[in-house]
Amino acid sequence: MLLPNNPKQFEETFNEYWEVLYSAAYVRTKDQAVTEDIVQEIFIDFWQRRNEIKIKTSLKAYLLTAVKYKVIKHFAHSHLFLRNTEEHEEIAMFDNDNLEFEDLYDELEIAIDKLSPRCQLIFRMSRIEGYSTDEIASQLNISSQTVHNQLSKSLGIVRNELKHLTPLVILLIKL
């Protein structure tokens, strides 16, 4: 996949995706300032690392996964997930893991690749692109119950594949 390698291409990419990223982040944070910061950080990082990034799916899916990762980091740092000391230790482990977004993205892609093609499609539509069960059912011309069943199966497999990661990272697939 060709990534933007000059300012004009980057601007086109930004203009194409910023609203989608903003919406995905805002739904999760409900905070305009935080959402703007998250989207800005994603695009700054994307531009700075444009020569190193290897995208295995679509650019949109990659950027939406980046949103989820940044939202998790935001909540971890703002201590909204802290209910007890044990969870605090999990967050500390998450921060110290040196498990960067690229590593998480690769791990998630490896797990998704273990799904059947239909499960992969439904998982990506739901967890990466943010479609509802009914929207997926409508687009794929299948019942909502079939989507639900396939999604449950997919989530079980992906969770099992990612169980070696910090529990907080598993939120990446829940958000």
Coordinates of N, CA, C and O in Angstrom, one line a residue:
M1 N 0.8 -1.2 0.0 CA 0.0 0.0 0.0 C 0.9 1.2 0.0 O 1.8 1.3 0.8
L2 N 0.6 2.2 -0.9 CA 1.3 3.4 -0.9 C 0.9 4.4 0.1 O -0.3 4.7 0.2
L3 N 1.8 4.9 0.9 CA 1.5 5.9 2.0 C 1.9 7.2 1.4 O 2.8 7.3 0.6
P4 N 1.3 8.3 2.0 CA 1.6 9.6 1.5 C 3.1 9.9 1.9 O 3.5 9.7 3.0
N5 N 3.8 10.3 0.8 CA 5.2 10.6 1.1 C 5.6 12.1 0.8 O 6.7 12.5 0.8
N6 N 4.6 12.9 0.5 CA 4.8 14.3 0.4 C 3.7 15.1 1.0 O 2.6 14.5 1.3
P7 N 3.9 16.3 1.3 CA 2.9 17.1 2.1 C 1.5 17.1 1.4 O 0.5 17.1 2.1
K8 N 1.5 17.2 0.1 CA 0.2 17.3 -0.6 C -0.6 15.9 -0.5 O -1.8 16.0 -0.2
Q9 N 0.1 14.8 -0.6 CA -0.6 13.5 -0.4 C -1.0 13.4 1.0 O -2.1 12.8 1.3
F10 N -0.2 13.8 1.9 CA -0.6 13.7 3.4 C -1.8 14.6 3.6 O -2.7 14.1 4.3
E11 N -1.9 15.8 3.1 CA -3.0 16.6 3.2 C -4.3 16.0 2.7 O -5.4 16.0 3.3
E12 N -4.2 15.3 1.5 CA -5.3 14.6 1.0 C -5.8 13.4 1.9 O -6.9 13.2 2.1
T13 N -4.8 12.7 2.4 CA -5.1 11.6 3.4 C -5.8 12.2 4.6 O -6.8 11.7 5.1
F14 N -5.2 13.3 5.1 CA -5.8 13.9 6.3 C -7.3 14.3 6.0 O -8.2 14.0 6.8
N15 N -7.5 15.0 4.9 CA -8.8 15.5 4.5 C -9.8 14.3 4.4 O -11.0 14.4 4.7
E16 N -9.3 13.2 3.9 CA -10.2 12.0 3.6 C -10.6 11.3 4.9 O -11.7 10.8 5.1
Y17 N -9.7 11.3 5.9 CA -9.9 10.4 7.1 C -10.1 11.2 8.4 O -10.5 10.5 9.4
W18 N -9.9 12.5 8.5 CA -9.9 13.1 9.9 C -11.3 13.0 10.5 O -11.4 12.7 11.7
E19 N -12.4 13.2 9.7 CA -13.7 13.1 10.3 C -14.0 11.7 10.8 O -14.7 11.6 11.9
V20 N -13.6 10.7 10.1 CA -13.9 9.3 10.5 C -13.2 9.0 11.8 O -13.7 8.4 12.8
L21 N -11.9 9.5 11.9 CA -11.1 9.3 13.1 C -11.7 10.1 14.3 O -11.8 9.6 15.4
Y22 N -12.1 11.3 14.0 CA -12.6 12.1 15.0 C -13.9 11.5 15.6 O -14.1 11.4 16.8
S23 N -14.8 11.0 14.7 CA -16.0 10.4 15.1 C -15.8 9.2 16.0 O -16.4 9.0 17.0
A24 N -14.8 8.3 15.5 CA -14.5 7.1 16.3 C -13.9 7.4 17.6 O -14.3 6.7 18.6
A25 N -13.1 8.4 17.7 CA -12.5 8.8 19.0 C -13.6 9.5 19.9 O -13.6 9.2 21.1
Y26 N -14.4 10.4 19.4 CA -15.4 11.1 20.2 C -16.4 10.2 20.8 O -16.8 10.3 21.9
V27 N -16.8 9.2 20.0 CA -17.8 8.2 20.5 C -17.3 7.5 21.8 O -18.0 7.2 22.7
R28 N -16.0 7.4 21.9 CA -15.4 6.7 23.0 C -15.0 7.6 24.2 O -15.1 7.3 25.3
T29 N -14.6 8.8 23.8 CA -14.1 9.8 24.9 C -15.2 10.7 25.3 O -15.1 11.2 26.5
K30 N -16.1 11.1 24.5 CA -17.1 12.1 24.8 C -16.5 13.5 25.2 O -17.1 14.2 25.9
D31 N -15.3 13.7 24.7 CA -14.6 14.9 25.1 C -13.9 15.5 23.8 O -13.0 14.9 23.2
Q32 N -14.3 16.7 23.4 CA -13.9 17.3 22.2 C -12.4 17.6 22.2 O -11.7 17.2 21.2
A33 N -11.9 18.1 23.3 CA -10.4 18.4 23.3 C -9.6 17.2 23.3 O -8.6 17.1 22.6
V34 N -10.0 16.2 24.0 CA -9.2 14.9 24.1 C -9.3 14.3 22.7 O -8.3 13.8 22.2
T35 N -10.5 14.3 22.1 CA -10.6 13.7 20.7 C -9.7 14.4 19.7 O -9.0 13.8 18.9
E36 N -9.7 15.7 19.8 CA -8.8 16.5 18.8 C -7.4 16.2 19.1 O -6.6 16.0 18.1
D37 N -7.0 16.0 20.3 CA -5.6 15.7 20.6 C -5.2 14.3 20.1 O -4.2 14.1 19.5
I38 N -6.2 13.3 20.2 CA -5.9 12.0 19.8 C -5.8 12.0 18.3 O -4.8 11.4 17.7
V39 N -6.6 12.6 17.6 CA -6.6 12.6 16.1 C -5.3 13.3 15.6 O -4.6 12.8 14.7
Q40 N -5.0 14.4 16.3 CA -3.7 15.1 15.9 C -2.5 14.3 16.2 O -1.6 14.2 15.3
E41 N -2.4 13.6 17.3 CA -1.3 12.7 17.6 C -1.2 11.6 16.6 O -0.1 11.2 16.2
I42 N -2.3 11.0 16.2 CA -2.3 10.0 15.2 C -1.7 10.5 13.8 O -0.8 9.8 13.3
F43 N -2.1 11.6 13.4 CA -1.6 12.1 12.1 C -0.2 12.6 12.2 O 0.6 12.4 11.3
I44 N 0.2 13.1 13.3 CA 1.6 13.5 13.5 C 2.5 12.3 13.5 O 3.5 12.2 12.8
D45 N 2.1 11.3 14.2 CA 2.9 10.0 14.3 C 2.9 9.4 12.9 O 3.9 8.9 12.4
F46 N 1.7 9.4 12.2 CA 1.6 8.8 10.9 C 2.6 9.5 9.9 O 3.3 8.8 9.1
W47 N 2.7 10.8 9.9 CA 3.6 11.5 9.1 C 5.0 11.3 9.4 O 5.9 11.0 8.5
Q48 N 5.3 11.3 10.7 CA 6.7 11.1 11.1 C 7.2 9.7 10.8 O 8.4 9.5 10.5
R49 N 6.4 8.7 10.8 CA 6.8 7.3 10.6 C 6.3 6.8 9.3 O 6.3 5.6 9.1
R50 N 6.0 7.7 8.3 CA 5.4 7.2 7.1 C 6.3 6.3 6.3 O 5.8 5.4 5.5
N51 N 7.6 6.4 6.5 CA 8.5 5.5 5.8 C 8.7 4.1 6.5 O 9.3 3.2 5.9
E52 N 8.3 4.0 7.7 CA 8.5 2.8 8.5 C 7.2 2.0 8.6 O 7.3 0.8 8.8
I53 N 6.0 2.6 8.4 CA 4.8 1.9 8.6 C 4.5 0.9 7.5 O 4.7 1.1 6.3
K54 N 4.0 -0.3 7.9 CA 3.7 -1.4 7.0 C 2.2 -1.7 7.3 O 1.9 -2.2 8.3
I55 N 1.3 -1.4 6.4 CA -0.1 -1.6 6.5 C -0.5 -2.9 5.8 O -0.3 -3.0 4.6
K56 N -1.1 -3.7 6.6 CA -1.5 -5.0 6.0 C -3.0 -5.0 5.5 O -3.4 -6.0 4.8
T57 N -3.7 -4.1 6.0 CA -5.1 -4.0 5.5 C -5.3 -2.7 4.8 O -4.4 -2.2 4.1
S58 N -6.4 -2.0 5.0 CA -6.7 -0.7 4.4 C -6.1 0.4 5.3 O -5.9 0.2 6.5
L59 N -5.9 1.5 4.7 CA -5.4 2.7 5.5 C -6.4 3.1 6.5 O -6.1 3.4 7.7
K60 N -7.7 3.0 6.2 CA -8.8 3.4 7.1 C -8.8 2.4 8.3 O -8.9 2.9 9.4
A61 N -8.6 1.1 8.1 CA -8.6 0.2 9.2 C -7.4 0.4 10.1 O -7.5 0.4 11.3
Y62 N -6.3 0.7 9.5 CA -5.1 1.0 10.2 C -5.3 2.2 11.1 O -5.0 2.2 12.3
L63 N -5.8 3.3 10.6 CA -6.0 4.5 11.3 C -7.1 4.3 12.4 O -6.9 4.9 13.5
L64 N -8.1 3.6 12.1 CA -9.1 3.4 13.2 C -8.6 2.5 14.3 O -8.9 2.7 15.5
T65 N -7.7 1.6 14.0 CA -7.0 0.8 15.0 C -6.1 1.7 15.9 O -6.1 1.6 17.1
A66 N -5.5 2.7 15.2 CA -4.7 3.6 15.9 C -5.5 4.4 16.9 O -5.1 4.7 18.0
V67 N -6.7 4.8 16.5 CA -7.7 5.6 17.4 C -7.9 4.7 18.6 O -7.8 5.2 19.7
K68 N -8.3 3.5 18.4 CA -8.6 2.6 19.6 C -7.4 2.5 20.6 O -7.5 2.6 21.8
Y69 N -6.2 2.4 20.0 CA -5.0 2.3 20.8 C -4.8 3.6 21.6 O -4.5 3.6 22.8
K70 N -4.9 4.7 20.9 CA -4.7 6.0 21.6 C -5.8 6.3 22.7 O -5.5 6.8 23.7
V71 N -7.0 5.8 22.4 CA -8.1 6.0 23.4 C -7.8 5.2 24.7 O -7.9 5.6 25.8
I72 N -7.3 3.9 24.4 CA -6.9 3.1 25.6 C -5.8 3.7 26.4 O -5.9 3.8 27.6
K73 N -4.8 4.2 25.7 CA -3.7 4.9 26.4 C -4.2 6.1 27.2 O -3.8 6.4 28.3
H74 N -5.1 6.9 26.5 CA -5.7 8.1 27.2 C -6.4 7.7 28.5 O -6.1 8.3 29.6
F75 N -7.2 6.6 28.5 CA -7.9 6.2 29.7 C -7.0 5.6 30.7 O -7.2 5.8 31.9
A76 N -6.0 4.9 30.2 CA -5.0 4.3 31.2 C -4.3 5.5 31.9 O -4.1 5.4 33.1
H77 N -3.9 6.5 31.2 CA -3.2 7.6 31.8 C -4.1 8.5 32.7 O -3.7 9.1 33.6
S78 N -5.4 8.6 32.3 CA -6.3 9.4 33.1 C -6.9 8.7 34.3 O -7.7 9.2 35.0
H79 N -6.5 7.4 34.4 CA -6.8 6.5 35.6 C -8.3 6.3 35.6 O -8.9 5.9 36.7
L80 N -9.1 6.4 34.5 CA -10.5 6.1 34.5 C -10.7 4.6 34.7 O -11.8 4.2 35.1
F81 N -9.7 3.8 34.4 CA -9.9 2.3 34.5 C -9.5 1.8 35.9 O -9.7 0.7 36.3
L82 N -9.0 2.7 36.7 CA -8.4 2.3 38.0 C -9.6 2.1 39.0 O -10.3 3.0 39.4
R83 N -9.7 0.9 39.4 CA -10.7 0.5 40.5 C -10.0 0.0 41.7 O -10.6 0.0 42.8
N84 N -8.8 -0.6 41.5 CA -8.1 -1.1 42.6 C -6.6 -1.1 42.3 O -6.2 -0.9 41.1
T85 N -5.8 -1.5 43.2 CA -4.4 -1.5 43.0 C -3.9 -2.5 41.9 O -3.0 -2.2 41.1
E86 N -4.6 -3.6 41.9 CA -4.3 -4.6 40.9 C -4.4 -4.1 39.5 O -3.5 -4.3 38.6
E87 N -5.5 -3.4 39.2 CA -5.7 -2.8 37.9 C -4.6 -1.7 37.6 O -4.1 -1.6 36.5
H88 N -4.2 -1.0 38.7 CA -3.2 0.0 38.5 C -1.9 -0.6 38.1 O -1.2 -0.1 37.2
E89 N -1.6 -1.8 38.7 CA -0.4 -2.5 38.3 C -0.5 -3.0 36.8 O 0.5 -2.9 36.1
E90 N -1.6 -3.4 36.4 CA -1.8 -3.8 35.0 C -1.5 -2.6 34.0 O -0.9 -2.8 33.0
I91 N -2.0 -1.5 34.4 CA -1.8 -0.3 33.6 C -0.3 0.1 33.6 O 0.3 0.4 32.6
A92 N 0.4 -0.1 34.7 CA 1.8 0.2 34.8 C 2.5 -0.8 33.8 O 3.5 -0.4 33.1
M93 N 2.1 -2.0 33.9 CA 2.7 -3.0 33.0 C 2.5 -2.6 31.5 O 3.4 -2.7 30.7
F94 N 1.3 -2.1 31.2 CA 0.9 -1.7 29.9 C 1.8 -0.6 29.4 O 2.4 -0.6 28.3
D95 N 2.1 0.4 30.3 CA 2.9 1.5 29.9 C 4.4 1.1 29.8 O 5.1 1.7 29.0
N96 N 4.8 0.1 30.5 CA 6.2 -0.3 30.5 C 6.6 -1.4 29.5 O 7.7 -1.8 29.4
D97 N 5.6 -1.9 28.8 CA 5.8 -3.1 28.0 C 6.6 -2.8 26.7 O 7.1 -3.7 26.1
N98 N 6.7 -1.6 26.4 CA 7.4 -1.2 25.1 C 6.7 -1.9 23.9 O 7.2 -2.1 22.9
L99 N 5.4 -2.2 24.1 CA 4.6 -2.8 23.1 C 4.0 -1.6 22.3 O 2.9 -1.1 22.7
E100 N 4.6 -1.2 21.3 CA 4.2 0.0 20.5 C 3.0 -0.4 19.7 O 2.6 -1.5 19.5
F101 N 2.3 0.7 19.1 CA 1.2 0.4 18.3 C 1.5 -0.5 17.1 O 0.6 -1.4 16.8
E102 N 2.6 -0.4 16.5 CA 2.9 -1.3 15.4 C 2.9 -2.8 15.8 O 2.4 -3.6 15.1
D103 N 3.4 -3.0 17.0 CA 3.5 -4.4 17.5 C 2.0 -4.9 17.8 O 1.7 -6.0 17.5
L104 N 1.2 -4.0 18.4 CA -0.1 -4.4 18.7 C -0.9 -4.6 17.4 O -1.7 -5.6 17.3
Y105 N -0.7 -3.8 16.5 CA -1.4 -3.9 15.2 C -1.0 -5.2 14.5 O -1.8 -6.0 14.0
D106 N 0.3 -5.6 14.6 CA 0.8 -6.8 14.0 C 0.2 -8.0 14.7 O -0.3 -9.0 14.1
E107 N 0.1 -7.9 16.0 CA -0.4 -9.0 16.8 C -1.9 -9.2 16.5 O -2.4 -10.3 16.4
L108 N -2.6 -8.1 16.4 CA -4.1 -8.2 16.1 C -4.3 -8.7 14.7 O -5.1 -9.6 14.5
E109 N -3.5 -8.3 13.7 CA -3.6 -8.8 12.4 C -3.3 -10.3 12.3 O -4.0 -11.1 11.6
I110 N -2.3 -10.8 13.0 CA -2.0 -12.2 13.1 C -3.2 -13.0 13.6 O -3.6 -14.0 13.1
A111 N -3.8 -12.5 14.7 CA -5.0 -13.1 15.3 C -6.1 -13.1 14.3 O -6.8 -14.1 14.2
I112 N -6.4 -12.0 13.7 CA -7.5 -11.9 12.7 C -7.3 -12.9 11.5 O -8.2 -13.5 11.0
D113 N -6.0 -13.0 11.1 CA -5.7 -13.9 10.0 C -6.1 -15.4 10.3 O -6.3 -16.2 9.4
K114 N -6.3 -15.7 11.6 CA -6.6 -17.1 11.9 C -8.1 -17.4 11.8 O -8.5 -18.5 12.0
L115 N -8.9 -16.3 11.6 CA -10.3 -16.4 11.4 C -10.6 -16.9 10.0 O -9.9 -16.6 9.0
S116 N -11.8 -17.5 9.8 CA -12.3 -17.8 8.5 C -12.5 -16.4 7.7 O -12.7 -15.4 8.4
P117 N -12.6 -16.4 6.4 CA -12.8 -15.2 5.7 C -14.0 -14.5 6.1 O -14.0 -13.2 6.2
R118 N -15.1 -15.2 6.3 CA -16.4 -14.5 6.7 C -16.3 -13.9 8.1 O -16.7 -12.8 8.3
C119 N -15.6 -14.6 9.0 CA -15.4 -14.1 10.4 C -14.5 -12.9 10.3 O -14.7 -11.9 11.1
Q120 N -13.5 -12.9 9.5 CA -12.6 -11.8 9.4 C -13.3 -10.6 8.9 O -13.2 -9.5 9.5
L121 N -14.2 -10.7 7.9 CA -14.9 -9.6 7.4 C -15.8 -9.0 8.5 O -15.8 -7.8 8.7
I122 N -16.6 -9.9 9.2 CA -17.5 -9.4 10.2 C -16.7 -8.8 11.4 O -17.1 -7.7 11.9
F123 N -15.6 -9.4 11.8 CA -14.8 -8.8 12.9 C -14.3 -7.4 12.5 O -14.4 -6.5 13.3
R124 N -13.7 -7.3 11.3 CA -13.2 -6.0 10.8 C -14.3 -4.9 10.8 O -14.1 -3.8 11.2
M125 N -15.4 -5.3 10.2 CA -16.5 -4.4 10.1 C -17.0 -3.9 11.5 O -17.3 -2.7 11.7
S126 N -17.1 -4.8 12.4 CA -17.5 -4.5 13.7 C -16.5 -3.8 14.6 O -16.7 -2.7 15.1
R127 N -15.3 -4.4 14.8 CA -14.4 -3.9 15.7 C -13.4 -2.9 15.2 O -12.8 -2.1 16.0
I128 N -13.2 -2.9 13.9 CA -12.2 -1.9 13.4 C -12.9 -0.7 12.7 O -12.6 0.4 12.9
E129 N -14.0 -1.1 11.9 CA -14.7 0.0 11.2 C -15.9 0.6 11.9 O -16.4 1.6 11.5
G130 N -16.3 -0.1 13.0 CA -17.3 0.5 13.9 C -18.7 0.3 13.4 O -19.6 1.0 13.9
Y131 N -19.0 -0.7 12.5 CA -20.4 -0.9 12.1 C -21.2 -1.7 13.2 O -20.6 -2.5 13.9
S132 N -22.4 -1.4 13.3 CA -23.3 -2.1 14.2 C -23.7 -3.5 13.7 O -23.5 -3.7 12.5
T133 N -24.2 -4.3 14.5 CA -24.6 -5.7 14.1 C -25.6 -5.5 13.0 O -25.6 -6.3 11.9
D134 N -26.6 -4.7 13.1 CA -27.6 -4.5 12.1 C -27.1 -3.9 10.8 O -27.5 -4.4 9.7
E135 N -26.1 -3.0 10.9 CA -25.5 -2.5 9.7 C -24.8 -3.6 8.9 O -24.8 -3.7 7.7
I136 N -24.0 -4.4 9.7 CA -23.3 -5.5 9.0 C -24.3 -6.5 8.4 O -24.1 -6.9 7.2
A137 N -25.3 -6.8 9.1 CA -26.3 -7.8 8.6 C -26.9 -7.2 7.3 O -27.1 -8.0 6.3
S138 N -27.2 -6.0 7.3 CA -27.8 -5.3 6.1 C -26.8 -5.3 4.9 O -27.2 -5.7 3.8
Q139 N -25.6 -5.0 5.2 CA -24.6 -4.9 4.1 C -24.2 -6.3 3.5 O -24.0 -6.4 2.4
L140 N -24.2 -7.3 4.4 CA -23.9 -8.6 4.0 C -25.1 -9.5 3.6 O -24.9 -10.6 3.2
N141 N -26.2 -8.9 3.8 CA -27.5 -9.6 3.5 C -27.6 -10.9 4.2 O -27.9 -12.0 3.7
I142 N -27.3 -10.8 5.5 CA -27.5 -12.0 6.4 C -28.3 -11.5 7.7 O -28.5 -10.3 7.9
S143 N -28.7 -12.4 8.5 CA -29.5 -12.1 9.7 C -28.5 -11.5 10.8 O -27.3 -11.8 10.8
S144 N -29.1 -10.7 11.6 CA -28.4 -10.1 12.7 C -27.9 -11.2 13.7 O -26.8 -11.1 14.2
Q145 N -28.7 -12.2 13.8 CA -28.2 -13.3 14.7 C -27.0 -14.0 14.1 O -26.1 -14.4 14.8
T146 N -26.9 -14.2 12.8 CA -25.7 -14.7 12.2 C -24.5 -13.8 12.4 O -23.4 -14.3 12.8
V147 N -24.7 -12.5 12.3 CA -23.6 -11.6 12.6 C -23.2 -11.8 14.0 O -22.0 -11.9 14.3
H148 N -24.1 -11.8 14.9 CA -23.8 -11.9 16.4 C -23.1 -13.2 16.6 O -22.1 -13.2 17.4
N149 N -23.5 -14.3 16.0 CA -22.8 -15.6 16.2 C -21.4 -15.6 15.7 O -20.5 -16.1 16.3
Q150 N -21.2 -15.1 14.5 CA -19.9 -15.0 13.9 C -19.0 -14.1 14.7 O -17.8 -14.4 14.9
L151 N -19.6 -13.0 15.2 CA -18.8 -12.0 16.0 C -18.4 -12.7 17.3 O -17.2 -12.5 17.7
S152 N -19.3 -13.4 17.9 CA -18.9 -14.1 19.2 C -17.8 -15.1 19.0 O -16.9 -15.1 19.8
K153 N -17.9 -15.8 17.9 CA -16.9 -16.8 17.6 C -15.5 -16.1 17.3 O -14.5 -16.5 17.8
S154 N -15.6 -15.0 16.5 CA -14.4 -14.3 16.2 C -13.7 -13.7 17.4 O -12.5 -13.8 17.6
L155 N -14.5 -13.1 18.3 CA -14.0 -12.5 19.5 C -13.3 -13.5 20.4 O -12.2 -13.3 21.0
G156 N -13.9 -14.7 20.5 CA -13.3 -15.8 21.3 C -12.0 -16.2 20.8 O -11.0 -16.3 21.6
I157 N -11.9 -16.3 19.5 CA -10.6 -16.7 18.9 C -9.6 -15.7 19.0 O -8.4 -15.9 19.4
V158 N -9.9 -14.4 18.8 CA -9.0 -13.3 18.8 C -8.5 -13.1 20.3 O -7.3 -12.9 20.5
R159 N -9.4 -13.2 21.2 CA -9.1 -13.0 22.6 C -8.1 -14.1 23.0 O -7.1 -13.9 23.7
N160 N -8.3 -15.3 22.6 CA -7.5 -16.5 22.9 C -6.1 -16.2 22.3 O -5.1 -16.5 22.9
E161 N -6.0 -15.7 21.1 CA -4.7 -15.5 20.4 C -4.0 -14.4 21.1 O -2.7 -14.3 21.0
L162 N -4.7 -13.4 21.7 CA -4.0 -12.3 22.3 C -3.9 -12.4 23.8 O -3.5 -11.4 24.5
K163 N -4.2 -13.5 24.4 CA -4.2 -13.7 25.8 C -2.9 -13.4 26.5 O -2.8 -13.1 27.7
H164 N -1.8 -13.5 25.7 CA -0.5 -13.3 26.3 C -0.2 -11.8 26.5 O 0.8 -11.4 27.1
L165 N -1.1 -10.9 26.0 CA -0.9 -9.5 26.1 C -1.5 -9.0 27.4 O -2.4 -9.7 28.0
T166 N -1.1 -7.8 27.8 CA -1.7 -7.2 29.0 C -3.2 -7.1 28.9 O -3.7 -6.8 27.8
P167 N -3.9 -7.4 29.9 CA -5.4 -7.4 29.9 C -6.0 -6.1 29.3 O -7.0 -6.1 28.7
L168 N -5.3 -5.0 29.6 CA -5.8 -3.7 29.2 C -5.8 -3.6 27.6 O -6.7 -3.0 27.0
V169 N -4.9 -4.3 27.0 CA -4.8 -4.3 25.6 C -6.0 -5.0 24.9 O -6.4 -4.7 23.8
I170 N -6.5 -6.0 25.6 CA -7.7 -6.7 25.1 C -8.8 -5.7 24.9 O -9.7 -6.0 24.1
L171 N -8.8 -4.6 25.6 CA -9.9 -3.6 25.4 C -9.8 -3.1 24.0 O -10.9 -2.6 23.5
L172 N -8.7 -3.2 23.4 CA -8.6 -2.8 22.0 C -9.7 -3.4 21.1 O -10.2 -2.8 20.2
I173 N -9.9 -4.7 21.3 CA -10.9 -5.3 20.5 C -12.3 -5.2 21.1 O -13.3 -5.5 20.4
K174 N -12.5 -4.7 22.3 CA -13.8 -4.5 22.8 C -14.4 -3.1 22.5 O -15.5 -2.9 22.4
L175 N -13.5 -2.1 22.4 CA -14.0 -0.8 22.1 C -14.6 -0.6 20.8 O -14.3 -1.3 19.8

